[in-house]
Amino acid sequence: MADDESASVPLGKGEQTRLDILHAAIARFGRDGFRGTSVADIARYAGVSGTAAYAYFDNKKALFLAALDEDAASAVSEGMAIVFDESVGHRWRQGLLVSLVDAVSRHPLARRVLANHEPDVLDRVVDLSALAELRKAVAARLTAEQFDGQIRADIDPAVVGAGIVSIILSLLMTLTQLGEHAPTDQAADVVAVFEAALDPPR
């Protein structure tokens, strides 16, 4: 009950303003990019004064990076739920991939960075805390499957989990960069590789 109550507590004015600015930054940076967007543009979009953003973010780049972290974390969280969904069995690997591809299509700034429209910050994607949490979650799910004999006993779940996330991230970059020209069966091929590599010997 305490958790439900705390979840419904409204944000303080300062916290809400910061969140409004972040959401405006995601939308504007996602649409027009870092160079094509000013802090004043974002402030207007958020409905705050032109200097309000500087109360929360040191400069435009700090705002951009915070917006990227927020948008990417939101996209990753959509995929995270399926990792812990025991009802889907081994299909969680395919579900994770499909859900992240779908999520990226709805997160403009994450999509823009993955599509390499902001090359100066592309390397930051690998170090996102949300991806670190996803690696841990995938490793935990693999450990549980290993304990139940569903996957090979001779793998290191942490290493394989990190590999799965890296492959999915690479695929997301490929799909966003190629757009409509991306091969439609690429995701299925990747999942088939996961399954073949993890299946216990017969």
Short mmCIF file of C-alpha atoms in Angstrom, two decimals:
data_model
loop_
_atom_site.label_atom_id
_atom_site.label_comp_id
_atom_site.label_asym_id
_atom_site.label_seq_id
_atom_site.Cartn_x
_atom_site.Cartn_y
_atom_site.Cartn_z
CA MET A 1 0.00 0.00 0.00
CA ALA A 2 2.85 2.38 0.85
CA ASP A 3 4.29 1.95 -2.64
CA ASP A 4 0.94 2.74 -4.26
CA GLU A 5 0.55 5.82 -2.10
CA SER A 6 4.05 7.10 -2.85
CA ALA A 7 3.54 6.50 -6.58
CA SER A 8 0.49 8.80 -6.52
CA VAL A 9 2.22 11.65 -4.66
CA PRO A 10 2.45 14.61 -7.05
CA LEU A 11 5.87 15.97 -7.93
CA GLY A 12 7.03 19.19 -6.34
CA LYS A 13 6.96 22.29 -8.54
CA GLY A 14 10.71 22.21 -9.16
CA GLU A 15 10.69 18.50 -10.00
CA GLN A 16 7.73 18.96 -12.35
CA THR A 17 9.40 21.91 -14.09
CA ARG A 18 12.59 19.90 -14.59
CA LEU A 19 10.58 17.02 -16.03
CA ASP A 20 8.65 19.37 -18.34
CA ILE A 21 11.95 20.79 -19.62
CA LEU A 22 13.37 17.29 -20.15
CA HIS A 23 10.30 16.15 -22.10
CA ALA A 24 10.42 19.30 -24.21
CA ALA A 25 14.14 18.72 -24.83
CA ILE A 26 13.48 15.12 -25.94
CA ALA A 27 10.85 16.30 -28.41
CA ARG A 28 12.82 19.25 -29.81
CA PHE A 29 16.27 17.62 -29.89
CA GLY A 30 14.66 14.50 -31.33
CA ARG A 31 13.07 16.51 -34.12
CA ASP A 32 15.70 19.17 -34.91
CA GLY A 33 18.91 17.82 -33.39
CA PHE A 34 21.47 19.42 -31.09
CA ARG A 35 22.61 22.10 -33.52
CA GLY A 36 19.10 22.93 -34.73
CA THR A 37 17.65 23.48 -31.26
CA SER A 38 18.32 26.25 -28.77
CA VAL A 39 17.67 26.22 -25.04
CA ALA A 40 15.22 29.08 -25.64
CA ASP A 41 13.32 26.86 -28.12
CA ILE A 42 13.04 24.16 -25.48
CA ALA A 43 11.95 26.62 -22.79
CA ARG A 44 9.17 27.95 -25.03
CA TYR A 45 8.07 24.40 -25.85
CA ALA A 46 8.00 23.57 -22.13
CA GLY A 47 6.09 26.78 -21.32
CA VAL A 48 8.75 28.15 -18.96
CA SER A 49 10.92 31.25 -18.94
CA GLY A 50 13.93 31.38 -21.24
CA THR A 51 16.38 31.00 -18.37
CA ALA A 52 14.49 28.35 -16.37
CA ALA A 53 16.44 25.45 -17.90
CA TYR A 54 19.70 26.81 -16.48
CA ALA A 55 18.39 26.31 -12.97
CA TYR A 56 18.49 22.56 -13.63
CA PHE A 57 21.12 22.08 -16.35
CA ASP A 58 24.49 23.81 -16.63
CA ASN A 59 24.37 24.29 -20.38
CA LYS A 60 22.80 23.06 -23.60
CA LYS A 61 25.00 19.96 -23.82
CA ALA A 62 24.15 18.93 -20.25
CA LEU A 63 20.46 19.28 -21.12
CA PHE A 64 20.93 17.26 -24.30
CA LEU A 65 22.71 14.42 -22.47
CA ALA A 66 20.11 14.38 -19.68
CA ALA A 67 17.34 14.24 -22.29
CA LEU A 68 19.10 11.39 -24.10
CA ASP A 69 19.50 9.45 -20.85
CA GLU A 70 15.82 9.97 -20.01
CA ASP A 71 14.54 8.98 -23.45
CA ALA A 72 16.81 5.95 -23.73
CA ALA A 73 15.93 4.78 -20.21
CA SER A 74 12.24 5.05 -21.03
CA ALA A 75 12.72 3.00 -24.21
CA VAL A 76 14.79 0.34 -22.44
CA SER A 77 12.27 0.05 -19.60
CA GLU A 78 9.65 -1.05 -22.13
CA GLY A 79 11.81 -4.03 -23.03
CA MET A 80 12.84 -4.75 -19.45
CA ALA A 81 9.39 -5.97 -18.40
CA ILE A 82 9.44 -8.92 -20.77
CA VAL A 83 12.78 -10.13 -19.42
CA PHE A 84 11.07 -10.80 -16.09
CA ASP A 85 7.87 -12.22 -17.60
CA GLU A 86 8.08 -15.94 -16.84
CA SER A 87 4.86 -16.68 -18.72
CA VAL A 88 6.51 -16.23 -22.12
CA GLY A 89 9.18 -18.92 -21.57
CA HIS A 90 12.23 -18.73 -23.82
CA ARG A 91 10.33 -16.37 -26.14
CA TRP A 92 11.44 -13.50 -23.90
CA ARG A 93 14.55 -13.14 -26.07
CA GLN A 94 12.49 -12.51 -29.18
CA GLY A 95 10.08 -10.38 -27.17
CA LEU A 96 12.92 -8.23 -25.86
CA LEU A 97 14.22 -7.58 -29.34
CA VAL A 98 10.79 -6.83 -30.81
CA SER A 99 9.78 -4.59 -27.90
CA LEU A 100 12.98 -2.54 -28.10
CA VAL A 101 12.65 -2.10 -31.87
CA ASP A 102 9.08 -0.93 -31.29
CA ALA A 103 10.06 1.31 -28.36
CA VAL A 104 12.80 3.08 -30.31
CA SER A 105 10.26 4.02 -32.98
CA ARG A 106 8.39 5.98 -30.29
CA HIS A 107 11.40 7.64 -28.63
CA PRO A 108 12.60 10.39 -30.96
CA LEU A 109 15.90 11.35 -29.36
CA ALA A 110 17.05 7.77 -28.75
CA ARG A 111 16.13 6.98 -32.36
CA ARG A 112 18.01 10.03 -33.66
CA VAL A 113 21.19 9.08 -31.80
CA LEU A 114 20.99 5.41 -32.83
CA ALA A 115 20.53 6.55 -36.44
CA ASN A 116 23.89 8.37 -36.08
CA HIS A 117 22.44 11.84 -36.59
CA GLU A 118 24.34 12.97 -33.49
CA PRO A 119 27.75 11.32 -33.99
CA ASP A 120 29.39 13.32 -31.18
CA VAL A 121 27.40 11.42 -28.54
CA LEU A 122 26.91 8.01 -30.16
CA ASP A 123 29.58 6.48 -27.92
CA ARG A 124 27.58 7.51 -24.85
CA VAL A 125 24.86 5.00 -25.74
CA VAL A 126 27.04 2.04 -24.73
CA ASP A 127 27.52 3.49 -21.24
CA LEU A 128 23.88 4.33 -20.50
CA SER A 129 22.90 3.20 -17.01
CA ALA A 130 19.64 1.82 -18.44
CA LEU A 131 21.64 -0.58 -20.64
CA ALA A 132 23.72 -1.64 -17.63
CA GLU A 133 20.48 -2.53 -15.84
CA LEU A 134 19.25 -4.41 -18.90
CA ARG A 135 22.48 -6.44 -19.02
CA LYS A 136 21.98 -7.39 -15.36
CA ALA A 137 18.36 -8.36 -15.98
CA VAL A 138 19.23 -10.53 -18.99
CA ALA A 139 22.04 -12.21 -17.02
CA ALA A 140 19.65 -12.92 -14.14
CA ARG A 141 17.09 -14.47 -16.50
CA LEU A 142 19.77 -16.62 -18.13
CA THR A 143 21.01 -17.73 -14.71
CA ALA A 144 17.49 -18.84 -13.77
CA GLU A 145 17.11 -20.73 -17.07
CA GLN A 146 20.49 -22.34 -16.56
CA PHE A 147 19.48 -23.48 -13.07
CA ASP A 148 16.32 -25.04 -14.55
CA GLY A 149 18.28 -26.82 -17.27
CA GLN A 150 16.63 -24.83 -20.07
CA ILE A 151 19.89 -23.52 -21.49
CA ARG A 152 23.49 -24.71 -21.61
CA ALA A 153 25.29 -25.14 -18.32
CA ASP A 154 28.70 -24.22 -19.71
CA ILE A 155 28.07 -20.53 -20.40
CA ASP A 156 28.68 -17.50 -18.21
CA PRO A 157 25.28 -15.77 -17.98
CA ALA A 158 26.84 -12.34 -17.34
CA VAL A 159 29.08 -12.56 -20.41
CA VAL A 160 26.35 -13.99 -22.65
CA GLY A 161 23.82 -11.48 -21.31
CA ALA A 162 26.15 -8.59 -22.12
CA GLY A 163 26.66 -10.10 -25.57
CA ILE A 164 22.92 -10.39 -26.21
CA VAL A 165 22.40 -6.74 -25.26
CA SER A 166 25.33 -5.65 -27.44
CA ILE A 167 23.96 -7.57 -30.43
CA ILE A 168 20.49 -6.10 -29.91
CA LEU A 169 21.98 -2.61 -29.65
CA SER A 170 23.91 -3.15 -32.89
CA LEU A 171 20.75 -4.37 -34.59
CA LEU A 172 18.82 -1.33 -33.37
CA MET A 173 21.49 0.91 -34.84
CA THR A 174 21.35 -0.94 -38.14
CA LEU A 175 17.56 -0.81 -38.33
CA THR A 176 17.37 2.90 -37.48
CA GLN A 177 20.13 3.81 -39.92
CA LEU A 178 18.76 1.75 -42.82
CA GLY A 179 15.13 2.61 -42.11
CA GLU A 180 12.81 1.21 -44.76
CA HIS A 181 15.79 -0.41 -46.50
CA ALA A 182 16.55 -2.67 -43.51
CA PRO A 183 16.16 -6.40 -44.25
CA THR A 184 12.87 -7.55 -42.76
CA ASP A 185 14.19 -10.92 -41.54
CA GLN A 186 17.24 -9.59 -39.72
CA ALA A 187 15.62 -9.66 -36.27
CA ALA A 188 14.43 -13.25 -36.76
CA ASP A 189 17.93 -14.29 -37.81
CA VAL A 190 19.41 -12.76 -34.67
CA VAL A 191 16.90 -14.57 -32.44
CA ALA A 192 17.69 -17.86 -34.22
CA VAL A 193 21.37 -17.35 -33.41
CA PHE A 194 20.52 -16.72 -29.73
CA GLU A 195 18.47 -19.91 -29.55
CA ALA A 196 21.09 -22.07 -31.30
CA ALA A 197 23.84 -20.77 -29.04
CA LEU A 198 21.90 -21.26 -25.81
CA ASP A 199 20.09 -24.56 -26.38
CA PRO A 200 21.52 -27.40 -24.30
CA PRO A 201 23.06 -30.26 -26.28
CA ARG A 202 20.61 -33.03 -27.22
#
